[in-house]
mmCIF file of C-alpha atoms and ligand atoms in Angstrom:
data_model
loop_
_atom_site.group_PDB
_atom_site.id
_atom_site.type_symbol
_atom_site.label_atom_id
_atom_site.label_comp_id
_atom_site.label_asym_id
_atom_site.label_seq_id
_atom_site.Cartn_x
_atom_site.Cartn_y
_atom_site.Cartn_z
ATOM 1 C CA MET R 286 46.038 83.530 25.585
ATOM 2 C CA LYS R 287 45.381 80.916 22.938
ATOM 3 C CA GLN R 288 47.671 78.500 24.714
ATOM 4 C CA LYS R 289 45.833 79.082 28.019
ATOM 5 C CA ASN R 290 42.506 78.255 26.334
ATOM 6 C CA LEU R 291 43.970 75.072 24.924
ATOM 7 C CA ARG R 292 45.205 74.108 28.361
ATOM 8 C CA ILE R 293 41.738 74.630 29.873
ATOM 9 C CA ILE R 294 40.154 72.525 27.117
ATOM 10 C CA PHE R 295 42.763 69.832 27.645
ATOM 11 C CA PHE R 296 42.215 69.646 31.428
ATOM 12 C CA GLY R 297 38.464 69.725 30.865
ATOM 13 C CA LEU R 298 38.721 66.718 28.609
ATOM 14 C CA VAL R 299 40.924 64.849 31.067
ATOM 15 C CA LEU R 300 38.437 65.551 33.877
ATOM 16 C CA CYS R 301 35.558 64.331 31.711
ATOM 17 C CA MET R 302 37.398 61.059 31.272
ATOM 18 C CA ILE R 303 38.593 60.615 34.837
ATOM 19 C CA VAL R 304 35.527 61.642 36.886
ATOM 20 C CA PRO R 305 33.143 58.953 35.594
ATOM 21 C CA PHE R 306 35.885 56.386 36.094
ATOM 22 C CA LEU R 307 36.496 57.505 39.676
ATOM 23 C CA LEU R 308 32.773 57.545 40.404
ATOM 24 C CA SER R 309 32.203 54.087 38.984
ATOM 25 C CA ALA R 310 35.219 52.749 40.873
ATOM 26 C CA ALA R 311 33.737 54.160 44.078
ATOM 27 C CA GLY R 312 30.388 52.551 43.237
ATOM 28 C CA GLU R 313 32.012 49.234 42.592
ATOM 29 C CA LYS R 314 33.934 49.450 45.835
ATOM 30 C CA GLU R 315 30.693 50.070 47.670
ATOM 31 C CA ALA R 316 29.025 47.120 45.925
ATOM 32 C CA VAL R 317 31.918 44.815 46.734
ATOM 33 C CA GLU R 318 31.883 45.945 50.349
ATOM 34 C CA LYS R 319 28.151 45.323 50.520
ATOM 35 C CA GLU R 320 28.680 41.911 49.006
ATOM 36 C CA ARG R 321 31.363 41.246 51.571
ATOM 37 C CA ALA R 322 29.381 42.371 54.597
ATOM 38 C CA PRO R 323 29.522 39.440 57.004
ATOM 39 C CA PHE R 324 26.677 36.971 56.653
ATOM 40 C CA ASP R 325 26.675 34.707 59.669
ATOM 41 C CA ILE R 326 24.209 31.845 59.763
ATOM 42 C CA ALA R 327 23.044 29.749 62.694
ATOM 43 C CA VAL R 328 21.490 26.361 61.994
ATOM 44 C CA PHE R 329 19.061 25.518 64.791
ATOM 45 C CA VAL R 330 18.598 21.736 64.873
ATOM 46 C CA PRO R 331 15.376 20.904 66.766
ATOM 47 C CA GLY R 332 16.676 17.560 68.020
ATOM 48 C CA VAL R 333 20.065 16.079 67.158
ATOM 49 C CA THR R 334 21.611 15.962 63.725
ATOM 50 C CA ALA R 335 22.862 12.375 63.650
ATOM 51 C CA GLY R 336 20.187 9.899 62.585
ATOM 52 C CA SER R 337 17.714 12.598 61.492
ATOM 53 C CA PRO R 338 17.979 12.703 57.704
ATOM 54 C CA LEU R 339 16.375 16.095 57.164
ATOM 55 C CA TYR R 340 18.545 17.726 59.810
ATOM 56 C CA GLU R 341 21.689 16.184 58.318
ATOM 57 C CA GLN R 342 20.683 17.475 54.894
ATOM 58 C CA MET R 343 19.891 20.958 56.242
ATOM 59 C CA ALA R 344 23.327 21.166 57.894
ATOM 60 C CA ASN R 345 25.169 19.845 54.824
ATOM 61 C CA GLY R 346 23.313 22.066 52.353
ATOM 62 C CA THR R 347 23.975 25.148 54.491
ATOM 63 C CA LYS R 348 27.671 24.298 54.808
ATOM 64 C CA LYS R 349 27.952 23.828 51.038
ATOM 65 C CA ALA R 350 26.330 27.201 50.328
ATOM 66 C CA VAL R 351 28.529 28.988 52.859
ATOM 67 C CA GLU R 352 31.681 27.527 51.277
ATOM 68 C CA GLU R 353 30.866 29.496 48.136
ATOM 69 C CA TYR R 354 31.059 32.873 49.891
ATOM 70 C CA GLU R 355 34.073 34.372 51.618
ATOM 71 C CA ASN R 356 31.920 36.579 53.815
ATOM 72 C CA ALA R 357 29.597 33.813 55.039
ATOM 73 C CA SER R 358 29.919 31.546 58.058
ATOM 74 C CA VAL R 359 27.804 28.837 59.665
ATOM 75 C CA LYS R 360 27.373 27.525 63.179
ATOM 76 C CA ILE R 361 25.323 24.393 63.925
ATOM 77 C CA LEU R 362 23.427 24.327 67.225
ATOM 78 C CA GLU R 363 21.577 21.265 68.475
ATOM 79 C CA ALA R 364 18.561 22.030 70.663
ATOM 80 C CA GLY R 365 18.091 18.428 71.822
ATOM 81 C CA PHE R 366 15.002 16.265 72.201
ATOM 82 C CA ASN R 367 13.243 18.226 74.942
ATOM 83 C CA GLN R 368 10.759 20.149 72.813
ATOM 84 C CA ALA R 369 9.672 22.227 75.824
ATOM 85 C CA GLU R 370 13.088 23.921 75.756
ATOM 86 C CA TRP R 371 13.126 24.864 72.079
ATOM 87 C CA GLN R 372 11.442 28.257 72.385
ATOM 88 C CA GLU R 373 13.770 29.398 75.137
ATOM 89 C CA LYS R 374 16.789 28.199 73.165
ATOM 90 C CA MET R 375 15.602 29.935 69.995
ATOM 91 C CA THR R 376 14.989 33.140 71.968
ATOM 92 C CA SER R 377 18.531 33.043 73.377
ATOM 93 C CA LEU R 378 19.910 32.518 69.889
ATOM 94 C CA ALA R 379 17.989 35.457 68.399
ATOM 95 C CA ALA R 380 18.966 37.602 71.402
ATOM 96 C CA THR R 381 22.657 37.320 70.532
ATOM 97 C CA MET R 382 21.904 39.435 67.391
ATOM 98 C CA GLU R 383 24.954 37.734 65.907
ATOM 99 C CA TYR R 384 23.291 36.030 62.990
ATOM 100 C CA GLU R 385 21.994 37.490 59.752
ATOM 101 C CA LEU R 386 19.902 34.328 59.376
ATOM 102 C CA ILE R 387 18.646 31.461 61.530
ATOM 103 C CA VAL R 388 17.868 28.281 59.604
ATOM 104 C CA THR R 389 15.757 25.446 60.984
ATOM 105 C CA SER R 390 13.646 22.494 59.859
ATOM 106 C CA ASN R 391 10.415 20.838 60.941
ATOM 107 C CA PRO R 392 6.741 21.810 60.739
ATOM 108 C CA ALA R 393 6.451 22.837 64.405
ATOM 109 C CA MET R 394 9.177 25.503 64.307
ATOM 110 C CA PRO R 395 7.204 28.365 62.665
ATOM 111 C CA PHE R 396 5.011 28.567 65.752
ATOM 112 C CA ILE R 397 8.083 28.975 67.938
ATOM 113 C CA ILE R 398 9.573 31.492 65.500
ATOM 114 C CA ALA R 399 6.318 33.495 65.538
ATOM 115 C CA GLU R 400 6.681 33.862 69.324
ATOM 116 C CA VAL R 401 10.391 34.747 69.168
ATOM 117 C CA ALA R 402 9.745 37.274 66.378
ATOM 118 C CA LYS R 403 7.529 39.288 68.725
ATOM 119 C CA ASP R 404 10.651 40.254 70.696
ATOM 120 C CA PHE R 405 13.152 40.165 67.814
ATOM 121 C CA PRO R 406 11.281 41.366 64.709
ATOM 122 C CA ASP R 407 14.497 42.083 62.771
ATOM 123 C CA GLN R 408 15.847 38.544 63.059
ATOM 124 C CA LYS R 409 15.476 36.708 59.719
ATOM 125 C CA PHE R 410 14.484 33.024 59.599
ATOM 126 C CA LEU R 411 14.428 30.252 57.009
ATOM 127 C CA ASN R 412 12.278 27.273 58.041
ATOM 128 C CA LEU R 413 12.522 24.237 55.762
ATOM 129 C CA ASP R 414 9.972 21.406 55.937
ATOM 130 C CA ALA R 415 7.238 23.759 57.159
ATOM 131 C CA TYR R 416 4.396 25.966 56.012
ATOM 132 C CA TYR R 417 3.665 29.362 57.519
ATOM 133 C CA LYS R 418 2.472 32.467 55.729
ATOM 134 C CA GLY R 419 2.604 36.087 56.655
ATOM 135 C CA LEU R 420 5.395 36.429 59.197
ATOM 136 C CA PRO R 421 7.493 39.204 57.573
ATOM 137 C CA ALA R 422 10.895 37.842 58.643
ATOM 138 C CA LEU R 423 10.229 34.167 57.863
ATOM 139 C CA HIS R 424 10.441 32.146 54.639
ATOM 140 C CA THR R 425 9.117 28.567 54.692
ATOM 141 C CA VAL R 426 9.241 25.682 52.216
ATOM 142 C CA LEU R 427 6.955 22.671 52.516
ATOM 143 C CA TYR R 428 7.314 19.374 50.646
ATOM 144 C CA ASN R 429 4.372 17.575 49.107
ATOM 145 C CA GLN R 430 4.589 14.678 51.539
ATOM 146 C CA VAL R 431 1.357 13.160 50.277
ATOM 147 C CA GLU R 432 3.340 12.270 47.165
ATOM 148 C CA GLN R 433 6.348 11.172 49.204
ATOM 149 C CA ALA R 434 4.226 8.840 51.346
ATOM 150 C CA TYR R 435 2.246 7.559 48.347
ATOM 151 C CA PHE R 436 5.486 6.204 46.861
ATOM 152 C CA ALA R 437 6.178 4.313 50.096
ATOM 153 C CA GLY R 438 2.570 3.101 50.319
ATOM 154 C CA TYR R 439 2.530 1.842 46.754
ATOM 155 C CA MET R 440 5.785 -0.025 47.355
ATOM 156 C CA ALA R 441 4.419 -1.518 50.616
ATOM 157 C CA GLY R 442 1.398 -2.739 48.657
ATOM 158 C CA LEU R 443 3.562 -4.282 45.944
ATOM 159 C CA VAL R 444 5.826 -6.028 48.468
ATOM 160 C CA THR R 445 3.086 -7.426 50.735
ATOM 161 C CA THR R 446 1.229 -8.856 47.708
ATOM 162 C CA SER R 447 4.457 -10.254 46.192
ATOM 163 C CA ASN R 448 6.211 -13.588 46.491
ATOM 164 C CA MET R 449 9.394 -11.956 47.802
ATOM 165 C CA LYS R 450 11.159 -14.115 50.395
ATOM 166 C CA GLY R 451 10.067 -12.113 53.446
ATOM 167 C CA ALA R 452 6.501 -11.515 52.286
ATOM 168 C CA ASN R 453 3.658 -13.611 53.740
ATOM 169 C CA ALA R 454 0.071 -14.270 52.652
ATOM 170 C CA ASP R 455 -1.409 -11.689 55.074
ATOM 171 C CA LEU R 456 -2.315 -8.362 53.503
ATOM 172 C CA LYS R 457 -0.919 -6.294 56.372
ATOM 173 C CA VAL R 458 1.560 -3.418 56.138
ATOM 174 C CA GLY R 459 3.038 -1.356 58.961
ATOM 175 C CA MET R 460 3.937 2.209 59.843
ATOM 176 C CA ILE R 461 5.957 3.260 62.890
ATOM 177 C CA VAL R 462 6.146 6.954 63.690
ATOM 178 C CA ALA R 463 7.855 8.918 66.433
ATOM 179 C CA GLN R 464 5.046 11.337 67.252
ATOM 180 C CA GLU R 465 1.900 12.751 65.676
ATOM 181 C CA TYR R 466 1.683 16.245 64.154
ATOM 182 C CA PRO R 467 -0.481 17.733 61.373
ATOM 183 C CA ALA R 468 1.993 17.065 58.509
ATOM 184 C CA LEU R 469 2.064 13.421 59.581
ATOM 185 C CA THR R 470 -1.642 12.841 60.166
ATOM 186 C CA LYS R 471 -2.843 14.961 57.204
ATOM 187 C CA MET R 472 -0.178 14.229 54.560
ATOM 188 C CA MET R 473 2.043 11.237 55.350
ATOM 189 C CA LYS R 474 -0.415 8.762 56.858
ATOM 190 C CA PRO R 475 -3.194 9.403 54.271
ATOM 191 C CA GLY R 476 -0.640 9.353 51.404
ATOM 192 C CA TYR R 477 0.709 5.995 52.598
ATOM 193 C CA ILE R 478 -2.797 4.516 52.914
ATOM 194 C CA LYS R 479 -3.763 5.811 49.466
ATOM 195 C CA GLY R 480 -0.629 4.237 47.993
ATOM 196 C CA PHE R 481 -1.076 0.680 49.305
ATOM 197 C CA SER R 482 -4.849 0.804 48.730
ATOM 198 C CA ALA R 483 -4.197 1.578 45.053
ATOM 199 C CA VAL R 484 -2.375 -1.776 44.803
ATOM 200 C CA ASN R 485 -5.042 -3.779 46.654
ATOM 201 C CA ASP R 486 -7.918 -2.324 48.657
ATOM 202 C CA LYS R 487 -7.947 -5.265 51.088
ATOM 203 C CA ILE R 488 -4.563 -4.307 52.561
ATOM 204 C CA THR R 489 -4.809 -3.091 56.169
ATOM 205 C CA LEU R 490 -2.486 -0.844 58.181
ATOM 206 C CA ASP R 491 -0.853 -1.606 61.537
ATOM 207 C CA TYR R 492 0.111 1.852 62.823
ATOM 208 C CA ARG R 493 2.153 2.530 65.980
ATOM 209 C CA VAL R 494 3.491 5.646 67.697
ATOM 210 C CA ILE R 495 6.771 5.494 69.665
ATOM 211 C CA GLY R 496 6.376 8.760 71.590
ATOM 212 C CA ASN R 497 9.831 10.229 70.853
ATOM 213 C CA TRP R 498 12.533 10.435 68.165
ATOM 214 C CA TYR R 499 15.282 8.439 69.900
ATOM 215 C CA ASP R 500 14.006 5.240 71.533
ATOM 216 C CA ALA R 501 15.294 2.577 69.133
ATOM 217 C CA THR R 502 14.590 -0.204 71.678
ATOM 218 C CA LYS R 503 10.917 0.673 71.850
ATOM 219 C CA ALA R 504 10.779 0.976 68.053
ATOM 220 C CA SER R 505 12.313 -2.480 67.771
ATOM 221 C CA ASP R 506 9.770 -3.947 70.242
ATOM 222 C CA LEU R 507 6.914 -2.386 68.276
ATOM 223 C CA ALA R 508 8.274 -3.756 64.992
ATOM 224 C CA ASN R 509 8.597 -7.266 66.456
ATOM 225 C CA SER R 510 5.033 -7.253 67.750
ATOM 226 C CA MET R 511 3.847 -6.108 64.303
ATOM 227 C CA PHE R 512 5.751 -8.930 62.604
ATOM 228 C CA ASP R 513 4.079 -11.353 65.066
ATOM 229 C CA GLU R 514 0.720 -10.030 63.819
ATOM 230 C CA GLY R 515 1.561 -10.775 60.186
ATOM 231 C CA VAL R 516 3.064 -7.478 58.982
ATOM 232 C CA ASP R 517 5.888 -7.995 56.483
ATOM 233 C CA ILE R 518 6.915 -4.436 55.644
ATOM 234 C CA ILE R 519 7.133 -1.287 57.796
ATOM 235 C CA LEU R 520 7.523 2.383 56.889
ATOM 236 C CA THR R 521 9.491 4.167 59.604
ATOM 237 C CA ILE R 522 9.290 7.935 60.182
ATOM 238 C CA ALA R 523 11.099 8.150 63.490
ATOM 239 C CA GLY R 524 14.526 9.797 63.135
ATOM 240 C CA GLY R 525 17.206 7.939 65.106
ATOM 241 C CA ALA R 526 14.633 5.542 66.620
ATOM 242 C CA GLY R 527 14.172 4.085 63.137
ATOM 243 C CA GLN R 528 17.377 2.108 63.638
ATOM 244 C CA GLY R 529 15.384 -0.178 65.963
ATOM 245 C CA VAL R 530 12.925 -0.958 63.164
ATOM 246 C CA ILE R 531 15.799 -1.746 60.807
ATOM 247 C CA ASN R 532 17.474 -4.076 63.348
ATOM 248 C CA ALA R 533 14.266 -6.001 64.095
ATOM 249 C CA SER R 534 13.460 -6.355 60.391
ATOM 250 C CA LYS R 535 16.947 -7.627 59.633
ATOM 251 C CA GLU R 536 16.653 -10.284 62.347
ATOM 252 C CA ARG R 537 13.199 -11.388 61.214
ATOM 253 C CA GLY R 538 13.875 -11.328 57.463
ATOM 254 C CA LYS R 539 11.252 -8.603 56.952
ATOM 255 C CA TYR R 540 11.287 -5.318 55.060
ATOM 256 C CA VAL R 541 11.692 -1.610 55.820
ATOM 257 C CA LEU R 542 10.692 1.493 53.919
ATOM 258 C CA TYR R 543 12.648 4.602 54.808
ATOM 259 C CA PHE R 544 11.714 8.250 54.577
ATOM 260 C CA ASP R 545 13.659 11.388 53.550
ATOM 261 C CA ASP R 546 17.028 9.887 52.541
ATOM 262 C CA ASN R 547 18.597 7.154 50.420
ATOM 263 C CA VAL R 548 19.923 4.723 53.039
ATOM 264 C CA TYR R 549 19.878 1.316 51.284
ATOM 265 C CA HIS R 550 23.509 0.855 52.372
ATOM 266 C CA LEU R 551 22.440 0.738 56.054
ATOM 267 C CA ALA R 552 20.738 -2.641 55.511
ATOM 268 C CA PRO R 553 20.839 -3.910 51.936
ATOM 269 C CA GLY R 554 17.981 -6.316 51.228
ATOM 270 C CA THR R 555 16.124 -5.201 54.360
ATOM 271 C CA ILE R 556 15.563 -1.593 53.345
ATOM 272 C CA VAL R 557 13.760 -2.095 50.047
ATOM 273 C CA GLY R 558 12.526 1.430 49.398
ATOM 274 C CA CYS R 559 13.452 5.045 50.154
ATOM 275 C CA SER R 560 11.074 7.976 49.587
ATOM 276 C CA ILE R 561 13.434 10.882 49.479
ATOM 277 C CA LEU R 562 13.408 14.645 49.872
ATOM 278 C CA ARG R 563 16.141 16.796 48.360
ATOM 279 C CA GLN R 564 16.517 19.027 51.375
ATOM 280 C CA GLU R 565 20.279 19.379 50.952
ATOM 281 C CA LYS R 566 19.802 20.884 47.480
ATOM 282 C CA LEU R 567 16.932 23.064 48.702
ATOM 283 C CA ALA R 568 18.918 24.305 51.713
ATOM 284 C CA GLN R 569 21.891 25.149 49.521
ATOM 285 C CA GLU R 570 19.730 27.085 47.045
ATOM 286 C CA LYS R 571 17.803 28.981 49.698
ATOM 287 C CA ILE R 572 20.921 29.899 51.697
ATOM 288 C CA LYS R 573 22.625 31.203 48.557
ATOM 289 C CA ALA R 574 19.544 33.314 47.838
ATOM 290 C CA ALA R 575 19.615 34.632 51.413
ATOM 291 C CA ILE R 576 23.304 35.568 51.236
ATOM 292 C CA GLU R 577 22.690 37.369 47.949
ATOM 293 C CA GLY R 578 19.714 39.247 49.427
ATOM 294 C CA LYS R 579 17.228 37.457 47.201
ATOM 295 C CA LEU R 580 15.273 35.331 49.677
ATOM 296 C CA GLU R 581 11.617 36.356 49.823
ATOM 297 C CA TYR R 582 10.817 36.653 53.500
ATOM 298 C CA GLY R 583 7.158 36.629 54.454
ATOM 299 C CA THR R 584 6.318 33.957 51.878
ATOM 300 C CA ALA R 585 5.587 30.210 51.953
ATOM 301 C CA GLN R 586 6.448 27.826 49.127
ATOM 302 C CA ILE R 587 5.421 24.233 48.363
ATOM 303 C CA VAL R 588 7.697 21.917 46.341
ATOM 304 C CA ASP R 589 6.851 18.485 44.910
ATOM 305 C CA THR R 590 7.996 15.553 42.798
ATOM 306 C CA ARG R 591 7.578 17.492 39.581
ATOM 307 C CA ALA R 592 9.868 20.252 40.900
ATOM 308 C CA GLY R 593 12.475 17.605 41.774
ATOM 309 C CA TYR R 594 12.469 17.892 45.568
ATOM 310 C CA VAL R 595 10.410 14.755 46.303
ATOM 311 C CA ASP R 596 11.453 11.458 44.731
ATOM 312 C CA TRP R 597 11.668 7.697 44.885
ATOM 313 C CA ALA R 598 15.251 6.367 45.105
ATOM 314 C CA GLY R 599 14.713 3.914 42.257
ATOM 315 C CA ASP R 600 18.114 3.652 40.623
ATOM 316 C CA ASP R 601 20.389 2.779 43.530
ATOM 317 C CA PRO R 602 22.328 -0.466 42.769
ATOM 318 C CA LEU R 603 21.280 -1.935 46.154
ATOM 319 C CA TYR R 604 17.617 -1.363 45.269
ATOM 320 C CA VAL R 605 18.071 -2.809 41.789
ATOM 321 C CA GLU R 606 19.845 -5.841 43.264
ATOM 322 C CA ASN R 607 17.272 -6.620 45.964
ATOM 323 C CA VAL R 608 13.915 -5.700 44.449
ATOM 324 C CA PRO R 609 12.382 -7.806 41.648
ATOM 325 C CA GLU R 610 12.291 -6.095 38.269
ATOM 326 C CA GLU R 611 8.519 -6.412 38.021
ATOM 327 C CA ILE R 612 8.089 -4.326 41.177
ATOM 328 C CA ARG R 613 10.707 -1.775 40.128
ATOM 329 C CA LYS R 614 8.925 -1.258 36.803
ATOM 330 C CA LYS R 615 5.614 -0.635 38.582
ATOM 331 C CA MET R 616 7.319 1.899 40.854
ATOM 332 C CA ASP R 617 8.911 3.696 37.868
ATOM 333 C CA ASP R 618 5.474 3.907 36.354
ATOM 334 C CA ILE R 619 3.950 5.406 39.508
ATOM 335 C CA VAL R 620 6.737 7.987 39.799
ATOM 336 C CA LYS R 621 6.083 9.024 36.182
ATOM 337 C CA LYS R 622 2.343 9.324 36.815
ATOM 338 C CA ILE R 623 2.913 11.534 39.846
ATOM 339 C CA LYS R 624 5.463 13.686 38.017
ATOM 340 C CA SER R 625 3.074 14.175 35.109
ATOM 341 C CA LYS R 626 0.180 14.781 37.525
ATOM 342 C CA GLU R 627 -1.792 11.917 35.969
ATOM 343 C CA ILE R 628 -2.139 10.956 39.629
ATOM 344 C CA LYS R 629 -2.903 14.176 41.487
ATOM 345 C CA LEU R 630 -2.062 14.279 45.179
ATOM 346 C CA GLU R 631 -2.553 17.715 46.607
ATOM 347 C CA VAL R 632 -1.261 19.151 49.836
ATOM 348 C CA PRO R 633 -4.191 19.692 52.231
ATOM 349 C CA GLU R 634 -4.708 22.624 54.574
ATOM 350 C CA LEU R 635 -2.467 21.811 57.541
HETATM 351 N N1 LIG G 864 12.562 14.170 62.271
HETATM 352 C C1 LIG G 864 13.714 13.563 62.580
HETATM 353 O O1 LIG G 864 14.280 12.851 61.732
HETATM 354 N N2 LIG G 864 14.286 13.715 63.818
HETATM 355 C C2 LIG G 864 13.719 14.467 64.782
HETATM 356 O O2 LIG G 864 14.263 14.564 65.882
HETATM 357 C C3 LIG G 864 12.488 15.124 64.485
HETATM 358 N N3 LIG G 864 11.841 15.887 65.415
HETATM 359 C C4 LIG G 864 10.637 16.461 65.106
HETATM 360 C C5 LIG G 864 9.949 17.191 66.062
HETATM 361 C C6 LIG G 864 8.719 17.787 65.775
HETATM 362 C C7 LIG G 864 7.992 18.573 66.830
HETATM 363 C C8 LIG G 864 8.154 17.642 64.491
HETATM 364 C C9 LIG G 864 6.835 18.275 64.148
HETATM 365 C C10 LIG G 864 8.834 16.912 63.527
HETATM 366 C C11 LIG G 864 10.062 16.311 63.813
HETATM 367 N N4 LIG G 864 10.749 15.559 62.861
HETATM 368 C C12 LIG G 864 11.946 14.947 63.180
HETATM 369 C C13 LIG G 864 10.091 15.170 61.612
HETATM 370 C C14 LIG G 864 10.512 15.819 60.365
HETATM 371 O O3 LIG G 864 10.250 17.206 60.474
HETATM 372 C C15 LIG G 864 9.736 15.249 59.180
HETATM 373 O O4 LIG G 864 8.349 15.438 59.355
HETATM 374 C C16 LIG G 864 9.964 13.786 58.992
HETATM 375 O O5 LIG G 864 11.339 13.525 58.953
HETATM 376 C C17 LIG G 864 9.326 13.278 57.698
HETATM 377 O O6 LIG G 864 9.802 13.953 56.579
#
């Protein structure tokens, strides 16, 4: 009898030890399985990747994030330059129901996503370089492009008033854009104007619109006619068409300011300034958050120079080599003032 009691106590104790262990192991298994549930991502490129710095960065950042997770995959889809086809292409993509997340980039895409979401409300979206609030399945991140363009404007002002080899006595700076949209007309153009006006308020702007994101020949013709009018430096925001501006400037001994990426190596001495966005870093961070279930859908975020996502590429050796120290120091100073908010440049209602 006594021995039987002892046996019961013994088995009781063993059970007490084993059951919690078994339960926790089961819990862990469930967690691991959840973690390993497939997370397939489609990157929807509204245009073509090559030559479009923000699209290249979006694709690279997504690939880097996916490499960190065994259960994640990425597929890059180019929607091409016919903007009239984008909604249909996005609808077809959502209709496959194959992707846990669709990632895209540019300020026009939320309006297309809002339409697609009416038919596919469960499809999740991440739209970089855009601002849109209140769509439950969409997270957007907008850059302070007033700051980004102010850097370029300030540099244009410093160059056109300088005695650099390609600079002339005229106080004329240029801007060539692919097409007009609210982020361009309300943030980039005013930011650029504010920047060069802060250097000298007599500087005037020669502003031209190409009409698409690929016609480098037209961009080159526009740049040449601007140089004929006395412009000595041009900011290009034109994706692949920007190559035409670079070629014309190289031939004429004039200067280019580039947007979104550090590309001094494409034309050292011709490209004298790059106002950059850290979209690759942002994409990587946001995709990781999405895979881990931490992305806040339904919200819109704005990031700026202070946060580290907008910057002036001021320490590249090709910049240091080709831009006089006096100008570089003034640019460093401006970057500091924008970071510290001594110069406040707010994002307007778009
Ligand atoms: N930027 C590019 O570099 N390549 C493109 O093909 C391109 N297409 C765009 C189409 C639309 C409708 C809009 C609104 C923007 C586009 N952008 C493109 C611009 C891009 O989103 C961003 O505004 C600029 O690169 C400046 O940061």
